[in-house]
Every structure is written in structure tokens, then in C-alpha cells.
Amino acid sequence: MKNGLLLDAGSGGQASRRLISECFFRHFANPLLERMDDAARLEELRSPIAISTDAYTVTPLFFPGGSIGTLAVHGTVNDVAMLGARPQYLSCAFVLEEGLSLELLDRVVADMARAAEKAEVLIVTGDTKVVPRGACDKMFITTTGVGGIFADPAPSGHNARPGDAVLVSGAVGDHGLTIMGSRENLSFLTDVSSDSAPLNKMIAAVIERAGPVHVLRDPTRGGLATTLNEIAEQSGVSLVLEETNIPVHNSVQSGCACLGLDPLYLANEGKCICILPADRAEAALAAMRDFPCGAEAARIGAVTPAEKKPRVILKTRIGGSRILSMPEGIPLPRIC
Amino acid sequence: MKNGLLLDAGSGGQASRRLISECFFRHFANPLLERMDDAARLEELRSPIAISTDAYTVTPLFFPGGSIGTLAVHGTVNDVAMLGARPQYLSCAFVLEEGLSLELLDRVVADMARAAEKAEVLIVTGDTKVVPRGACDKMFITTTGVGGIFADPAPSGHNARPGDAVLVSGAVGDHGLTIMGSRENLSFLTDVSSDSAPLNKMIAAVIERAGPVHVLRDPTRGGLATTLNEIAEQSGVSLVLEETNIPVHNSVQSGCACLGLDPLYLANEGKCICILPADRAEAALAAMRDFPCGAEAARIGAVTPAEKKPRVILKTRIGGSRILSMPEGIPLPRIC
């Protein structure tokens, strides 16, 4: 154990089987996974189905509010939920570096198991590759989620309509700033932690109480501003936001001010954007606020016709307005 | 272009979108992928469903007979097919190293697109992360496949029964030896190439013509011997093989002799093991032989009751017999 993970643990032989039974099966235990065939059999999945995949490469592996393990479950669960689906099953593939601490791997896998249990999804199949020292930085995890779509019609980034209200399920920027603070040991950011959370139950409640919504998207890489730009472009509309209504924690606001960052461009891992007819906005907000992850939900703007081209416009606190453009890149890689 | 991939290409911003449209969408073009929502919507998938995932970390990225791109499609397509399913959709997640040649990435993605077209599967959703130089070795790809199970009852490693025949769809060891030869520049292995191929159409023909089969498994990492050991253990039976009947190309046999390797423990990427009632073995072999990937299909042994414990026994050319044990590890990492 004290020498860490050996290459043989990814070989498919006895050493692989020990890793699988002593680590993965111990935490993820369920009958579908334990069949150990080349693929898992899913009985209870009804068309239409949503499928989403994400590779998680975040560094550091553990940070305030979560870990690569919680992200790998929440991120994919949320992406499936954004199609108006109930996430039911996950697959996971690990690329692990030779010499990785087995204790650390065990903690990540335990985090994944707890996150999956909380989100009520089963991890049903997986793969493990071990690469030589230096061929990857500790570990990468790819998860794929599937689930039946219950929303009819289903939400899509293409469906925002002039007159719709734009909601966000809570304060933005916490995840991005937390990763930056953890990586750089910024001691003035001690009161910031990741918002990593599963949103599937909140989404189901919103659709149940407010009816079908036009758009659901989670503003991860590139943050709120980037995701809203994508929606504006896909739907061919403009989005007009009220800066005073966008929830941002004081700690995030002040941390961003110190670092010269804009919280609207920082990644989130437990928030969603919801766009729906304005007359149902209050019902959707009330449904969100019944959940801890939606307690700070707010109506932040409205959809308008695009004038020359689709834009995201921010009406600022001081009464001006500015265009929130699509960023070229972001300053921080490996944030999720 | 000549500086290679920039970190910004994984940021979620404009640079990401250019990579997605100029590389991934150009090759994978299909309406489901191009929706660009957080998840893809699959209409034509009927329960029960098979799902399988694999991370591909092979080095070198290109080798005689294939590339990481062909493997990433064939490997997952085959795993889904092994459950008696028709692979229909794939997701793919890339972890790319900063500075990676864009020309090289384009070649890999083109290989994936061709392999998917040949296997008649659609790549419907994906993710791209770019990590800093040194945080991964060029590229890793994780694919997840889903498809409806048509075999009833479906095959499983648990279903081998005494009296069944053991078939293999062709010669073994080519992929493993090819990777070893490419990596070490072994010039005497010039006539060996990977068997990487999609098996889904052949599997469908076998089940159509020979009826439901008991076991289907593809002997990848650890090769034929390791996979047969897994089946013996899962089914609680022994497997008795006739060495003279196991197809091994002369080039592989002689390459293995030079290197002190056993072809029965080398990885394959376009072969399957099929175990079914003996009276239907000839029908299954005939179905396999109708396909180029099954041209060398052979009946290699029989299932017997386990005596003390499940074993894989090889009756050798010279009339003796030896136990093919489960290996502890394998000498070559990053073979797939």
C-alpha cells in the first residue's frame, strides 16, 4: 500500500481485480455493477433518453466544498437533468497515475459513492487504466450519465423566447474562486467554498410546479456570462440582465475585486439557469427555494428580441449598461 | 496552428467553440451532436439497454492497423455488442495536453469518425478538457456506448454450462504484439498489425443464425487466457482448450517466441469468445466466417464441470495439459 498504485492494477489481471473489489465495488456496491460483464444491463430506462459525458481533471483533487469525486458525479448528473431528464445511471472511467496514493483514491471513490447516493443514481459500469508515472497528473475521471426525459417539451438552449424571464438558482462564482484559492493558497479566500451539488431533484420540482420550461443550462466553465451568450446565440435572442438582481456572495465579490476577476465568468458546479414564460417565473422560484441548493434563487433578467445580433446586456448598478461578451478563453485551466 | 493546442481550447469560451466546430463537428457531423445542449436526446433506444465505458490511453497514438481513435470506437462498440445489444450511440470525452499538434488531433478524430460510420453508431455528445503541458501524455479518450439488447436471453460471463462449445472469432495476440513492436521499434515485427475492428454486425449475425448464445466476451487486456479465467470463475465451470485449435498467426507465434511472450495473454481488439450449446457451434462458426473479422473463427474447446475449482486447462500440442492461470499483471501498460 505505501508505495501507491502499481501499473499492474490497470492490467486486467489479478491486481486489477483486487483494486476493483477492494476499492470500487466496496464503495459503489450494487447488483448491476457486480455482474462484471463487458457492459451493464439497464432495464428501467424509457425513451427518450438524455446522455451526457464529462471528463474531470480538476486540480487540486480536494478543495473546500468538494473533490474531483463529487464533481464527477454532480457535474454529469446536472448535465443530464438540464434536458428535463431524471438521471438514473452513471458509468465512470478512471485514468490513474502509477504511484498514486491508494488512500487518496479511496477517498475520491468514497466521495463519488456518497454523491451518487445523494443524487439517487447508480454507478453501473466502469473502467480503470493505470499509466506510468508522469503520463498523467494523479487522476482523471470521466463519467457518463443517462436518464429518461420526463419534461415534454424538453428544455433546450434553442428555446428562449422574447418575454421569457431569466432565473438563476443561486449565487454565482463560488466554485471558480474556490479552485483558484485552493490552488494558489490564497489565505484571504478562506470563507469561500465550492457550490458543487446535484440539482436533479430541484429541477424535477421546478418542472412539476411551474410546468415545462424553455431553457435549462448549468453555467459551469466560463460561468453565467458564457452560458448566457451560448443561449442567446442558439435561440437568436438577446438577454437583458439586472446586475443588482444577480446573487453573488460578499466573500466572492470581495475576493474577485482583489484578484481582478468577474464573478459572472467564474465556473459554478451547483447552479442552473432557467428561462421560462414570465408568468410562471414566481412558481419556478418558489420551487427552487424549497431546496438548499436553490435557497438564493433569483430572477435576474428577461429575454428580448435580438436587435442586430444576439447579445447579453448587463444593466449595471449605477444605471448604465454593458455587453457581456463571450470570452476568448478563461484564465484558469483544470477547474472541473 | 503550428504552436499546437492552447489551454484556452478547453475553457468553454470562443477558443473551445472553434475547436469543437472546426475539428469535432466537422468529422462527427450529425443533428443530435449539433444541438449543443448539456446532454443529447436519444429517441430510438429501447429497454433493456446495454451501457459500457472505456478509457483509452494507448501509446503510441498510431500503430499498424489502427490508432487510439479506432480503438476508442471499436473497443466500446464491441463491449456493448457483447451483451447481445446493437450499439447505437457513443459519447466521447477528450483529455488533451497543451501543445498537442492540431494536425494529429484531427487525424485521430477523423479515425474515430470513420470507425463510427463503419460500425453504424452515432457520436452524439462529448467533452474536451485541455490540461497544461506535462499533466497528460498527449491525449486520452473515454467513450461510452449504449444500445438496445436484442438477444433474449442475453449472454453473460455467468452463463457457461458444461457441454457448451468454446469458440473464438479469429487469431489471437495481434493487437498486443503490434503495440509492443511499435513502441519498441522492433523491426522483426513488421508483418504484425492490430486486429482492431467492430464486431457488432458479426455478433448480430451469429445470434440470428445460431440462436441465443450463453457467453460473449472480448478478450482485450490480459488476452484470451485472462478472459477465459474470468468466465470460468463467474460461471463456476472449467474450460478445456485444444492448443492446436487456437488460431495464432505465424508472425505472432514467432514474434512471441523471440520475446518470450505467450500469445494467449496478449490483448485483442477485434475478437470475441463465444460459448454456446455444442449443437449450435457449427452454425455460429459459419455466421462468423461470413465476415472478414471472423474469417479465422475456430472451435477451441469445451466447457466441463469444475472439479475442485474453476480452471482453464490447455491440452497442448504434444499431448500434455497445463493450467492457464489468471496472470497477476501484464508486462505492457497502455495497450488500449
XYZ file of C-alpha atoms in Angstrom:
672
model
C 0.000 0.000 0.000
C 2.647 2.521 0.974
C 4.245 2.506 -2.473
C 0.993 3.581 -4.016
C -0.748 2.276 -7.080
C 1.154 -0.163 -9.300
C 0.869 -0.345 -13.078
C -0.441 -3.907 -12.735
C -3.625 -2.554 -11.175
C -4.692 -1.497 -14.670
C -3.643 -4.677 -16.434
C -6.874 -6.630 -16.384
C -5.254 -9.379 -14.289
C -5.451 -10.318 -10.596
C -4.083 -6.949 -9.483
C -6.874 -5.165 -11.394
C -9.469 -7.377 -9.816
C -8.211 -6.625 -6.323
C -8.401 -2.894 -6.954
C -11.902 -3.283 -8.350
C -13.193 -5.366 -5.461
C -11.348 -3.627 -2.630
C -11.979 -0.078 -3.761
C -14.651 0.371 -6.433
C -17.071 -2.427 -5.526
C -16.711 -1.722 -1.819
C -17.957 1.827 -2.282
C -20.242 1.561 -5.313
C -21.812 -1.814 -4.404
C -24.881 -2.598 -6.487
C -26.019 -5.706 -8.376
C -25.783 -4.134 -11.853
C -22.131 -3.202 -11.370
C -21.202 -6.506 -9.792
C -22.221 -8.567 -12.823
C -18.814 -7.671 -14.278
C -19.777 -8.311 -17.881
C -18.315 -6.141 -20.650
C -21.369 -3.875 -20.392
C -24.107 -3.262 -17.822
C -27.768 -4.043 -18.484
C -30.276 -1.301 -17.720
C -33.905 -2.353 -17.517
C -35.632 0.766 -16.278
C -34.785 3.402 -18.803
C -37.518 4.765 -21.027
C -37.081 6.713 -24.259
C -36.498 9.497 -24.933
C -33.194 9.321 -23.048
C -30.702 12.051 -22.168
C -26.997 11.168 -22.267
C -24.098 13.386 -21.220
C -20.392 12.875 -20.601
C -17.691 14.965 -18.943
C -14.014 14.464 -18.232
C -12.926 15.803 -14.836
C -9.335 16.972 -14.497
C -9.664 19.450 -11.609
C -6.641 20.282 -9.506
C -6.291 20.166 -6.542
C -8.222 16.909 -6.141
C -9.774 18.107 -2.874
C -10.980 21.646 -2.189
C -13.388 23.347 0.200
C -16.883 22.044 -0.564
C -15.921 19.019 -2.650
C -13.435 16.952 -4.618
C -12.900 15.575 -8.101
C -15.171 12.728 -6.957
C -18.140 14.922 -6.023
C -17.685 16.979 -9.205
C -17.571 13.858 -11.384
C -20.984 12.822 -10.071
C -22.697 16.208 -9.689
C -21.434 17.618 -12.974
C -22.768 14.781 -15.083
C -25.974 14.350 -13.067
C -26.667 18.048 -13.606
C -25.970 17.925 -17.333
C -28.494 15.102 -17.737
C -31.027 16.941 -15.571
C -30.712 20.041 -17.803
C -32.535 18.158 -20.561
C -35.553 17.707 -18.272
C -34.468 14.162 -17.510
C -34.190 12.111 -14.356
C -30.538 10.959 -14.107
C -30.603 7.242 -13.284
C -27.292 5.599 -14.150
C -23.644 6.631 -14.387
C -20.601 4.993 -15.908
C -17.146 6.050 -14.751
C -13.677 5.643 -16.234
C -10.522 6.376 -14.274
C -7.092 7.215 -15.650
C -4.722 6.868 -12.697
C -1.037 7.659 -12.371
C 1.317 4.925 -11.227
C 2.309 5.594 -7.627
C -0.968 7.354 -6.761
C -1.769 7.045 -3.070
C -4.353 4.306 -2.611
C -5.686 6.122 0.410
C -6.310 9.182 -1.745
C -8.012 7.109 -4.456
C -10.188 5.533 -1.797
C -11.268 8.953 -0.521
C -12.208 10.099 -4.033
C -14.186 6.931 -4.712
C -15.942 7.268 -1.340
C -16.882 10.846 -2.270
C -18.305 9.605 -5.575
C -20.331 6.924 -3.817
C -21.799 9.408 -1.336
C -22.587 11.904 -4.102
C -24.265 9.200 -6.206
C -26.338 8.046 -3.257
C -27.465 11.601 -2.524
C -28.379 12.180 -6.182
C -30.083 8.761 -6.334
C -28.090 7.483 -9.307
C -26.387 4.106 -9.622
C -22.815 3.702 -10.881
C -23.257 0.638 -13.084
C -20.115 0.147 -15.128
C -16.581 1.457 -15.317
C -13.007 1.129 -16.442
C -9.614 1.722 -14.863
C -6.386 2.464 -16.664
C -3.103 2.987 -14.854
C -0.472 4.957 -16.780
C 3.227 5.243 -15.929
C 4.444 7.973 -13.590
C 4.412 11.309 -15.380
C 1.888 10.251 -18.052
C -0.996 11.877 -16.153
C -1.256 14.200 -13.186
C -2.621 11.925 -10.406
C -6.082 11.127 -11.766
C -8.703 11.997 -14.331
C -12.270 10.732 -14.125
C -14.795 10.613 -16.962
C -18.424 9.970 -16.120
C -21.339 9.448 -18.473
C -24.907 9.751 -17.262
C -28.180 8.545 -18.728
C -31.772 9.090 -17.690
C -35.299 9.230 -19.036
C -36.570 12.632 -20.194
C -39.816 13.481 -18.388
C -40.231 17.122 -19.496
C -42.475 17.485 -22.510
C -41.497 19.534 -24.373
C -37.930 19.191 -23.111
C -35.897 22.335 -22.422
C -33.110 23.332 -24.822
C -30.700 26.201 -25.267
C -32.565 26.896 -28.528
C -35.921 27.649 -26.907
C -35.599 31.068 -25.206
C -38.402 33.398 -26.404
C -38.799 37.169 -26.096
C -40.846 37.901 -22.991
C -39.415 34.971 -21.026
C -37.921 35.516 -17.583
C -34.308 34.534 -16.815
C -33.744 32.880 -13.428
C -30.617 31.606 -11.710
C -30.888 29.072 -8.894
C -28.386 30.795 -6.579
C -25.225 32.828 -6.123
C -22.560 32.571 -8.800
C -18.775 32.293 -8.884
C -18.116 30.257 -5.741
C -16.652 27.186 -7.443
C -14.241 29.014 -9.706
C -12.940 31.244 -6.950
C -12.575 28.297 -4.560
C -10.410 26.354 -7.017
C -8.266 29.388 -7.643
C -7.898 29.993 -3.914
C -7.038 26.351 -3.159
C -4.501 26.132 -5.916
C -2.707 29.334 -5.069
C -3.144 29.073 -1.271
C -4.819 32.473 -1.145
C -5.396 32.884 2.572
C -7.881 35.738 2.174
C -10.311 33.346 0.458
C -10.891 31.114 3.478
C -14.634 31.800 3.605
C -15.322 30.663 0.031
C -16.281 27.101 -0.843
C -17.466 25.246 -3.939
C -21.196 25.093 -4.637
C -20.848 21.540 -6.080
C -24.301 19.940 -5.663
C -26.762 17.713 -7.517
C -29.657 19.712 -8.971
C -31.817 16.888 -10.301
C -34.436 16.892 -7.550
C -34.780 20.667 -7.634
C -35.201 20.587 -11.428
C -37.898 17.939 -11.166
C -39.747 20.084 -8.612
C -39.495 23.183 -10.813
C -40.974 21.403 -13.826
C -43.660 19.789 -11.705
C -44.760 23.070 -10.126
C -44.102 25.606 -12.905
C -44.716 23.420 -15.953
C -42.290 22.849 -18.853
C -39.511 25.444 -19.045
C -37.899 26.755 -22.211
C -34.206 26.549 -21.256
C -32.201 24.834 -18.517
C -28.417 25.101 -18.537
C -25.785 24.843 -15.859
C -23.221 27.626 -16.060
C -20.005 25.674 -15.485
C -16.827 26.574 -17.450
C -16.970 30.228 -18.422
C -19.663 30.941 -15.832
C -23.010 32.669 -16.114
C -21.929 35.135 -18.809
C -20.557 32.491 -21.173
C -23.537 30.171 -20.846
C -25.995 33.035 -21.362
C -24.098 34.014 -24.513
C -24.482 30.462 -25.806
C -28.212 30.532 -25.113
C -28.635 33.950 -26.765
C -26.865 32.703 -29.860
C -28.659 29.343 -30.031
C -32.079 30.950 -29.551
C -31.389 34.056 -31.661
C -32.461 36.432 -28.869
C -30.905 38.964 -26.519
C -30.831 38.607 -22.744
C -31.046 41.725 -20.582
C -29.811 41.241 -17.016
C -30.181 43.444 -13.942
C -26.828 43.458 -12.159
C -28.449 44.252 -8.808
C -30.528 41.080 -9.034
C -27.674 38.650 -9.739
C -26.825 36.891 -6.480
C -23.106 36.958 -5.652
C -21.840 36.196 -2.156
C -19.974 39.060 -0.468
C -16.938 36.842 0.004
C -16.892 36.083 -3.734
C -17.447 39.733 -4.639
C -14.558 40.895 -2.466
C -12.267 38.023 -3.485
C -12.922 38.813 -7.148
C -12.264 42.503 -6.535
C -8.842 41.660 -5.028
C -7.929 39.383 -7.912
C -9.392 41.444 -10.737
C -11.890 38.734 -11.702
C -15.525 38.979 -12.749
C -17.743 36.514 -10.851
C -20.053 36.328 -13.860
C -17.292 34.488 -15.748
C -16.350 32.081 -12.952
C -17.404 28.418 -13.030
C -20.305 27.080 -10.966
C -20.987 23.424 -10.192
C -24.329 23.544 -8.416
C -26.328 26.231 -10.164
C -28.689 26.375 -13.099
C -30.095 28.974 -15.419
C -33.811 28.574 -16.049
C -35.661 30.513 -18.766
C -39.447 30.255 -18.933
C -42.570 32.326 -19.627
C -42.614 35.268 -17.225
C -45.997 34.389 -15.768
C -44.576 31.154 -14.372
C -41.344 32.648 -13.011
C -42.592 33.032 -9.449
C -43.777 29.415 -9.291
C -40.364 28.238 -10.502
C -38.525 30.424 -7.977
C -40.717 29.147 -5.158
C -39.933 25.546 -6.170
C -36.180 26.267 -6.269
C -36.209 27.944 -2.867
C -37.588 24.804 -1.239
C -34.164 23.206 -1.770
C -30.914 24.224 -0.029
C -29.213 24.420 -3.447
C -31.920 26.854 -4.617
C -32.336 28.947 -1.475
C -30.863 32.035 -3.123
C -32.674 31.653 -6.451
C -33.384 34.952 -8.177
C -34.993 36.424 -11.253
C -32.095 38.159 -12.964
C -33.414 39.354 -16.288
C -35.595 38.970 -19.340
C -35.396 37.743 -22.923
C -35.807 40.388 -25.639
C -35.701 40.193 -29.428
C -32.146 40.330 -30.794
C -31.512 43.651 -32.495
C -28.552 43.386 -34.847
C -27.234 40.209 -33.298
C -27.916 38.149 -30.183
C -26.326 39.778 -27.133
C -26.183 39.536 -23.372
C -26.611 43.022 -21.900
C -25.975 43.880 -18.259
C -27.826 46.838 -16.762
C -25.356 47.924 -14.126
C -25.902 49.058 -10.548
C -25.121 52.651 -11.465
C -27.703 52.794 -14.251
C -25.510 52.145 -17.276
C -25.457 49.086 -19.475
C -22.662 46.995 -20.939
C -22.369 43.993 -23.180
C -21.246 40.764 -21.520
C -19.301 39.190 -24.340
C -18.276 35.615 -24.929
C -14.752 35.292 -23.519
C -11.933 34.116 -25.743
C -10.621 31.808 -23.035
C -10.515 31.719 -19.277
C -7.508 32.316 -17.072
C -7.767 29.080 -15.084
C -7.491 25.624 -16.623
C -8.477 22.388 -14.843
C -11.319 23.951 -12.905
C -13.580 20.914 -13.340
C -1.732 26.093 -35.655
C 1.967 25.445 -35.548
C 2.193 26.069 -31.818
C -0.302 23.311 -31.181
C -3.289 23.233 -28.893
C -3.694 26.100 -26.431
C -5.134 25.776 -22.934
C -7.946 28.130 -23.947
C -9.323 25.462 -26.268
C -10.656 23.700 -23.166
C -12.009 26.793 -21.457
C -15.605 26.742 -22.634
C -15.127 30.121 -24.377
C -14.661 31.124 -28.031
C -11.478 29.078 -28.397
C -13.330 25.934 -27.254
C -16.101 26.587 -29.711
C -13.680 26.923 -32.594
C -12.057 23.592 -31.725
C -15.470 21.963 -31.465
C -16.731 23.295 -34.785
C -13.514 23.033 -36.789
C -12.486 19.595 -35.596
C -15.173 17.590 -33.794
C -18.301 18.763 -35.623
C -16.553 18.677 -38.966
C -15.812 14.975 -38.598
C -18.673 13.739 -36.411
C -21.418 15.851 -38.045
C -24.899 14.731 -37.025
C -28.006 16.604 -35.845
C -28.034 15.090 -32.347
C -24.471 16.261 -31.616
C -25.008 19.672 -33.135
C -27.798 20.615 -30.735
C -25.028 21.520 -28.264
C -27.216 21.247 -25.183
C -25.730 19.942 -21.924
C -26.898 16.452 -22.891
C -28.001 14.711 -26.090
C -31.529 13.395 -26.614
C -31.860 9.812 -27.849
C -35.243 8.807 -29.208
C -34.622 5.381 -30.634
C -33.307 3.376 -27.754
C -35.424 0.578 -26.336
C -35.023 -1.106 -22.965
C -33.286 -3.214 -21.901
C -30.193 -1.176 -22.726
C -26.510 -2.095 -22.583
C -24.041 0.585 -21.469
C -20.259 0.330 -21.407
C -17.387 2.759 -20.938
C -13.639 2.558 -21.533
C -10.760 4.981 -21.167
C -8.187 4.721 -23.967
C -4.600 5.646 -23.114
C -2.707 3.626 -25.747
C 0.771 4.699 -26.777
C 1.866 5.236 -29.492
C -1.273 7.003 -30.728
C -0.900 5.457 -34.197
C 0.190 1.888 -34.889
C -0.120 -0.615 -37.736
C -3.823 -1.404 -38.139
C -5.266 1.474 -36.150
C -4.959 4.360 -33.726
C -6.280 5.496 -30.374
C -9.259 6.810 -32.379
C -10.204 3.483 -33.961
C -9.696 1.704 -30.625
C -11.885 4.218 -28.789
C -14.757 3.410 -31.135
C -14.238 -0.316 -31.724
C -13.464 -1.142 -28.097
C -16.643 0.380 -26.733
C -18.827 -0.758 -29.633
C -17.596 -4.300 -29.010
C -18.212 -4.154 -25.262
C -21.827 -3.115 -25.870
C -22.236 -5.823 -28.524
C -21.015 -8.471 -26.044
C -24.276 -8.093 -24.126
C -26.233 -9.090 -27.224
C -27.007 -5.458 -27.955
C -26.934 -3.283 -31.050
C -24.556 -0.376 -30.289
C -26.320 2.802 -31.416
C -24.795 5.863 -29.761
C -21.411 6.882 -28.363
C -20.298 9.729 -26.144
C -16.653 10.758 -26.135
C -14.531 12.791 -23.736
C -11.059 14.002 -24.599
C -8.284 14.979 -22.202
C -5.705 16.777 -24.342
C -2.248 18.074 -23.482
C -1.466 21.716 -24.111
C 0.743 21.983 -27.190
C -0.689 18.840 -28.825
C -0.394 19.010 -32.599
C -3.761 20.004 -34.048
C -2.972 18.023 -37.162
C -2.501 14.921 -35.025
C -5.747 15.549 -33.123
C -7.532 15.969 -36.439
C -6.218 12.611 -37.674
C -7.397 10.856 -34.514
C -10.853 12.443 -34.737
C -11.076 11.516 -38.429
C -10.222 7.915 -37.495
C -12.988 7.932 -34.896
C -15.486 9.291 -37.399
C -14.610 6.619 -39.985
C -14.752 3.858 -37.366
C -18.137 5.091 -36.102
C -19.522 5.224 -39.623
C -18.342 1.694 -40.342
C -19.837 0.407 -37.085
C -23.051 2.402 -37.738
C -23.002 4.264 -34.443
C -23.518 7.994 -33.922
C -21.249 10.100 -31.711
C -23.874 12.263 -30.017
C -22.225 14.152 -27.178
C -18.767 14.889 -25.842
C -16.432 16.947 -23.732
C -12.944 18.370 -24.176
C -10.514 19.289 -21.440
C -7.083 20.720 -22.146
C -4.533 20.269 -19.366
C -1.174 22.040 -19.066
C 1.933 20.588 -20.685
C 3.124 17.581 -18.715
C -0.228 16.922 -16.995
C -1.122 14.210 -19.512
C 0.778 12.350 -22.206
C -0.686 13.788 -25.451
C -4.269 12.536 -25.255
C -6.661 10.210 -23.520
C -10.114 9.411 -24.879
C -13.029 7.949 -22.949
C -16.013 6.644 -24.873
C -19.310 5.354 -23.546
C -21.632 3.315 -25.724
C -25.315 2.493 -25.419
C -27.590 0.248 -27.417
C -30.731 -1.837 -27.158
C -30.302 -5.500 -26.154
C -31.903 -7.765 -28.754
C -30.648 -11.139 -27.515
C -33.151 -12.915 -25.289
C -31.840 -14.294 -23.053
C -28.798 -12.011 -23.205
C -25.321 -13.543 -22.992
C -23.289 -13.136 -19.793
C -19.985 -14.354 -18.384
C -22.080 -16.205 -15.787
C -23.889 -18.459 -18.269
C -21.322 -21.032 -19.494
C -22.684 -24.568 -18.986
C -20.923 -27.961 -19.096
C -21.263 -29.379 -22.572
C -21.076 -25.976 -24.261
C -18.580 -25.352 -27.045
C -15.979 -22.557 -26.783
C -15.391 -20.547 -29.978
C -13.059 -17.696 -30.795
C -13.778 -15.439 -33.753
C -10.200 -15.372 -35.068
C -6.470 -15.402 -34.403
C -5.268 -14.010 -31.081
C -2.412 -11.809 -29.902
C -2.041 -9.459 -32.866
C -3.000 -6.230 -31.093
C -0.777 -6.709 -28.055
C 2.253 -7.682 -30.104
C 1.689 -4.795 -32.521
C 1.668 -2.226 -29.711
C 4.794 -3.717 -28.216
C 6.516 -3.711 -31.586
C 5.511 -0.121 -32.381
C 6.598 1.164 -29.032
C 9.960 -0.508 -29.013
C 10.607 -0.209 -32.769
C 11.085 -3.933 -33.099
C 11.928 -4.277 -36.755
C 11.367 -8.035 -36.880
C 7.645 -7.432 -36.178
C 6.914 -5.592 -39.410
C 4.332 -8.135 -40.582
C 2.121 -7.829 -37.492
C -0.790 -5.403 -37.264
C -3.610 -4.719 -34.830
C -6.876 -6.611 -35.272
C -8.901 -3.553 -34.134
C -12.365 -3.979 -35.684
C -16.049 -3.548 -34.854
C -17.743 -6.880 -34.132
C -21.339 -5.750 -33.774
C -22.603 -6.878 -37.166
C -20.924 -10.266 -36.859
C -22.421 -10.751 -33.383
C -25.890 -9.903 -34.659
C -25.481 -12.470 -37.464
C -24.298 -15.155 -35.022
C -27.316 -14.687 -32.759
C -29.673 -14.541 -35.710
C -28.365 -17.751 -37.252
C -27.317 -19.806 -34.215
C -29.856 -18.537 -31.668
C -29.082 -17.039 -28.242
C -25.574 -17.788 -27.007
C -24.535 -18.325 -23.395
C -21.412 -16.130 -23.234
C -19.906 -13.382 -25.386
C -16.753 -11.616 -24.216
C -13.997 -9.781 -25.992
C -10.546 -10.811 -24.807
C -8.835 -7.419 -24.567
C -6.405 -6.684 -21.696
C -4.900 -9.945 -20.471
C -5.896 -11.728 -23.670
C -7.750 -14.977 -24.250
C -6.388 -16.737 -21.164
C -7.387 -13.989 -18.731
C -10.890 -13.563 -20.139
C -11.490 -17.316 -20.134
C -10.403 -17.425 -16.480
C -12.950 -14.739 -15.664
C -15.685 -16.693 -17.439
C -14.710 -19.954 -15.689
C -14.885 -18.237 -12.333
C -18.136 -16.354 -12.991
C -19.869 -19.468 -14.332
C -18.308 -21.942 -11.853
C -17.091 -24.252 -14.627
C -13.821 -25.373 -16.170
C -12.825 -24.711 -19.761
C -10.724 -27.256 -21.616
C -8.925 -25.897 -24.683
C -7.163 -27.685 -27.512
C -3.952 -25.781 -28.218
C -3.834 -26.999 -31.815
C -7.227 -25.425 -32.490
C -6.434 -21.939 -31.184
C -5.721 -19.705 -34.177
C -2.472 -17.749 -33.846
C -0.823 -16.139 -36.874
C 2.660 -17.436 -37.665
C 4.053 -13.910 -37.394
C 2.602 -13.578 -33.904
C 3.792 -17.017 -32.891
C 7.344 -16.307 -33.979
C 7.363 -12.747 -32.588
C 6.177 -14.084 -29.244
C 8.825 -16.803 -29.303
C 11.544 -14.178 -29.803
C 10.236 -12.015 -26.981
C 9.315 -14.775 -24.547
C 5.615 -13.889 -24.614
C 2.541 -16.096 -24.669
C 0.023 -15.006 -27.361
C -2.798 -16.317 -25.203
C -2.129 -13.484 -22.739
C -1.815 -10.703 -25.331
C -4.586 -8.173 -25.897
C -7.001 -8.371 -28.831
C -9.244 -5.575 -30.087
C -11.309 -7.271 -32.750
C -12.011 -10.758 -31.445
C -14.697 -12.362 -29.356
C -15.133 -15.505 -27.341
C -18.490 -17.180 -27.880
C -19.749 -20.027 -25.685
C -22.953 -21.809 -26.657
C -24.576 -25.259 -26.764
C -22.338 -27.582 -28.805
C -25.080 -28.492 -31.277
C -25.213 -24.872 -32.459
C -21.450 -24.330 -32.659
C -21.196 -25.001 -36.393
C -23.984 -22.533 -37.197
C -22.247 -19.851 -35.133
C -18.880 -20.522 -36.800
C -20.465 -20.334 -40.241
C -22.031 -16.969 -39.349
C -18.692 -15.630 -38.091
C -16.822 -16.766 -41.182
C -19.095 -14.681 -43.399
C -17.354 -11.586 -42.031
C -13.718 -10.586 -42.618
C -13.262 -10.151 -38.856
C -14.498 -13.734 -38.324
C -12.795 -15.450 -41.266
C -10.486 -17.426 -38.993
C -13.123 -18.345 -36.398
C -12.465 -21.658 -34.686
C -13.885 -24.026 -32.113
C -11.167 -24.127 -29.487
C -12.584 -26.124 -26.604
C -15.424 -27.207 -24.377
C -16.968 -26.388 -21.029
C -16.732 -29.073 -18.344
C -17.867 -29.189 -14.732
C -15.368 -27.567 -12.355
C -13.652 -30.213 -10.266
C -12.127 -28.625 -7.166
C -12.272 -25.103 -8.534
C -12.956 -23.430 -11.875
C -9.928 -23.719 -14.150
C -8.816 -23.100 -17.702
C -6.911 -26.146 -18.942
C -4.868 -26.228 -22.126
C -4.350 -29.574 -23.849
C -1.018 -28.973 -25.512
C 0.192 -29.899 -28.970
C 2.413 -32.614 -27.569
C -0.408 -34.335 -25.677
C 0.110 -32.914 -22.205
C -2.065 -30.486 -20.362
C -1.397 -27.358 -18.324
C -3.395 -24.854 -16.382
C -3.683 -21.387 -17.906
C -3.809 -19.278 -14.774
C -5.038 -15.763 -14.217
C -1.983 -13.513 -14.541
C -1.005 -11.226 -11.685
C -0.366 -8.334 -14.074
C 0.782 -7.868 -17.627
C 4.151 -6.610 -18.784
C 2.856 -3.843 -21.023
C 0.800 -0.881 -19.785
C -1.172 1.473 -22.049
C -2.051 -1.160 -24.599
C -5.579 0.186 -25.113
